[in-house]
Amino acid sequence: MNFDFTEEQIMIQQTAREFAQTEIAPSSIERDKNAEFPTEIVKKLGELGFMGMMVSPEYDGAGMDTVSYVLAMIEISKVDASVGVIMSVNNSLVCSGLQKYGSDHIKETFLKPLARGEKLGAFALSEPEAGSDATQQRTTAHKDGDKWVINGIKNWITNGKSADYYIVMAQTDKEKKHKGITAFVVEKGTPGFDHGVKEDKLGIRSSDTCSLTFENVKVPEENVIWEVGKGFNFAMNILNGGRYGIASQAVGIAEASLETALKYSQERKAFGTEIFNHQAIQFKLAEMATKVDAAKLLTLRAAYMRDAGQKYVKEAAMAKLYTSKVAMECADEAIQIHGGYGYVREYLVERYLRDEKITEIYEGTSEIQKIIIAREL
Ligand code: CAA
């Protein structure tokens, strides 16, 4: 067993760390406060090759491995989990999905600009009445000549307002249930396609989350991903991959909680000494550090298995389940170590807790991860 990273992986990790510190950190508190989308930061991430990290150079991607992607995601999310999710959706759900299942036309037209970071993607599966039970799609698409006509509503869509290209799942044959669901690429600006207002969220406030509405939205036949009727299998396969992205985001938040709490404990004095010298604080930090390491190892294992061409469904679900729990525990303990200071914006740790919560919900709740793991057992 080899726990060493390659030179290239270390270089990518360092690049992500420096970028996060210099370009993302300075505006993170303000963007969180104002729920402001990081447009310029996303553009620069694209220039670095971080928006299409695992896409082959043939399709204008950076051609990096999954381990590098996880390392970069951790560094970015450690500084700003909102930027982390924008990057994760574009990389693991949208680009990976189009690279694996898109036709030549789709790859040429949509994947290339997405991988270059010139365009942004969104993944639209959830609906007002189809969240965890994703087979219950009410959005429909019917054929009219050489076009598909989409009608319906999607909910909780990350990058919902800012995206250019949307992967949309719709029911094309109700009789066939999940075998009658099809995935399409829908372009922003297509007549009848609109987004709702940005949700006013607890955390990851700098990313935008919206509903989408489709009113007789006409999409050409060549925008069908994979095949008619394969949309549900497509979404399930792609979400397996998305889950190590969200696990990386959670690891980033957990590491940030640990490092911020450790630093504070070495500065803050109580009862005549730095609070780090009190065993109560040491025990908390030791527990946090152990859990962060375990969470990171689970996530890297899932990434390593993907790179090795192995099946990683169970491992990705385990990583997401565990890392999101650890991130919650670490953010909570970081606030406790900070005492009253942990409860105000200036000290960052309250944001870690707010940002963390969603990692237990999106791309499959913790309860859904347990179902996936149990089925794989
Ligand atoms: N990987 C691959 N295929 C899978 C799969 C998996 N993890 N889970 C199910 N499938 C396949 C099955 O093999 C089956 O395929 P066939 O019919 O071809 O054999 C098909 O899907 C249906 O499976 P089930 O009968 O088991 O379906 P189910 O309804 O009992 O359960 C579920 C499926 C796992 C609970 C699924 O509905 C699920 O994953 N729900 C969670 C949805 C989710 O993650 N939503 C996140 C939204 S996206 C998001 O959050 C992005 C964002 O913006 C950040």
GROMACS .gro file of C-alpha atoms and ligand atoms in nm, residues 85 89 93 123 125-126 131-135 156-158 178-179 232-233 236-237 239-240 243 246 313 362-365 368 371-372 375-376, ligand 1:
model
   88
   85VAL     CA    1  -1.972   2.296  -0.487
   89VAL     CA    2  -2.103   2.005  -0.998
   93LEU     CA    3  -2.169   1.567  -1.253
  123PHE     CA    4  -2.742   1.901  -1.314
  125LEU     CA    5  -3.267   1.588  -1.137
  126SER     CA    6  -3.451   1.699  -0.820
  131GLY     CA    7  -3.590   1.437  -0.413
  132SER     CA    8  -3.458   1.116  -0.257
  133ASP     CA    9  -3.720   0.920  -0.453
  134ALA     CA   10  -3.568   1.033  -0.781
  135THR     CA   11  -3.765   0.792  -1.002
  156TRP     CA   12  -3.266   2.292  -0.566
  157ILE     CA   13  -3.045   2.324  -0.872
  158THR     CA   14  -2.686   2.422  -0.792
  178HIS     CA   15  -3.761   0.483  -1.445
  179LYS     CA   16  -3.686   0.313  -1.779
  232PHE     CA   17  -3.226   0.747  -1.477
  233ASN     CA   18  -2.936   0.505  -1.514
  236MET     CA   19  -2.742   0.718  -1.092
  237ASN     CA   20  -2.407   0.638  -1.253
  239LEU     CA   21  -2.411   1.061  -0.894
  240ASN     CA   22  -2.183   0.778  -0.782
  243ARG     CA   23  -2.029   1.172  -0.423
  246ILE     CA   24  -1.904   1.624  -0.211
  313VAL     CA   25  -2.016   0.276  -0.576
  362TYR     CA   26  -2.739   1.699  -0.152
  363GLU     CA   27  -2.624   1.437  -0.404
  364GLY     CA   28  -2.812   1.185  -0.191
  365THR     CA   29  -2.889   1.235   0.180
  368ILE     CA   30  -2.976   0.739   0.086
  371ILE     CA   31  -2.933   0.242   0.140
  372ILE     CA   32  -2.669   0.237  -0.136
  375ARG     CA   33  -2.746  -0.280  -0.116
  376GLU     CA   34  -2.382  -0.309  -0.221
  378CAA     N1   35  -2.543   0.327  -0.927
  378CAA     C1   36  -2.582   0.285  -1.049
  378CAA     N2   37  -2.708   0.247  -1.075
  378CAA     C2   38  -2.797   0.253  -0.974
  378CAA     C3   39  -2.764   0.299  -0.845
  378CAA     C4   40  -2.630   0.336  -0.823
  378CAA     N3   41  -2.587   0.381  -0.703
  378CAA     N4   42  -2.874   0.295  -0.767
  378CAA     C5   43  -2.973   0.248  -0.846
  378CAA     N5   44  -2.927   0.226  -0.969
  378CAA     C6   45  -3.001   0.174  -1.086
  378CAA     C7   46  -3.044   0.030  -1.063
  378CAA     O1   47  -2.943  -0.060  -1.101
  378CAA     C8   48  -3.167   0.022  -1.152
  378CAA     O2   49  -3.127   0.005  -1.285
  378CAA     P1   50  -3.197  -0.104  -1.382
  378CAA     O3   51  -3.343  -0.084  -1.376
  378CAA     O4   52  -3.135  -0.076  -1.516
  378CAA     O5   53  -3.157  -0.239  -1.326
  378CAA     C9   54  -3.228   0.161  -1.141
  378CAA     O6   55  -3.122   0.248  -1.100
  378CAA    C10   56  -3.341   0.170  -1.043
  378CAA     O7   57  -3.292   0.122  -0.921
  378CAA     P2   58  -3.382   0.090  -0.798
  378CAA     O8   59  -3.500   0.008  -0.838
  378CAA     O9   60  -3.292   0.036  -0.693
  378CAA    O10   61  -3.439   0.235  -0.758
  378CAA     P3   62  -3.497   0.284  -0.621
  378CAA    O11   63  -3.601   0.381  -0.656
  378CAA    O12   64  -3.530   0.173  -0.529
  378CAA    O13   65  -3.372   0.359  -0.549
  378CAA    C11   66  -3.210   0.530  -0.518
  378CAA    C12   67  -3.282   0.436  -0.613
  378CAA    C13   68  -3.071   0.475  -0.494
  378CAA    C14   69  -3.277   0.552  -0.385
  378CAA    C15   70  -3.207   0.660  -0.601
  378CAA    O14   71  -3.338   0.709  -0.620
  378CAA    C16   72  -3.120   0.768  -0.545
  378CAA    O15   73  -2.998   0.761  -0.556
  378CAA     N6   74  -3.183   0.874  -0.487
  378CAA    C17   75  -3.109   0.990  -0.445
  378CAA    C18   76  -3.110   1.093  -0.555
  378CAA    C19   77  -3.001   1.192  -0.540
  378CAA    O16   78  -2.887   1.161  -0.509
  378CAA     N7   79  -3.034   1.318  -0.571
  378CAA    C20   80  -2.938   1.421  -0.570
  378CAA    C21   81  -2.978   1.528  -0.664
  378CAA     S1   82  -2.847   1.592  -0.758
  378CAA    C22   83  -2.770   1.709  -0.663
  378CAA    O17   84  -2.790   1.719  -0.544
  378CAA    C23   85  -2.673   1.789  -0.737
  378CAA    C24   86  -2.647   1.923  -0.685
  378CAA    O18   87  -2.698   2.019  -0.736
  378CAA    C25   88  -2.541   1.941  -0.584
   0.00000   0.00000   0.00000
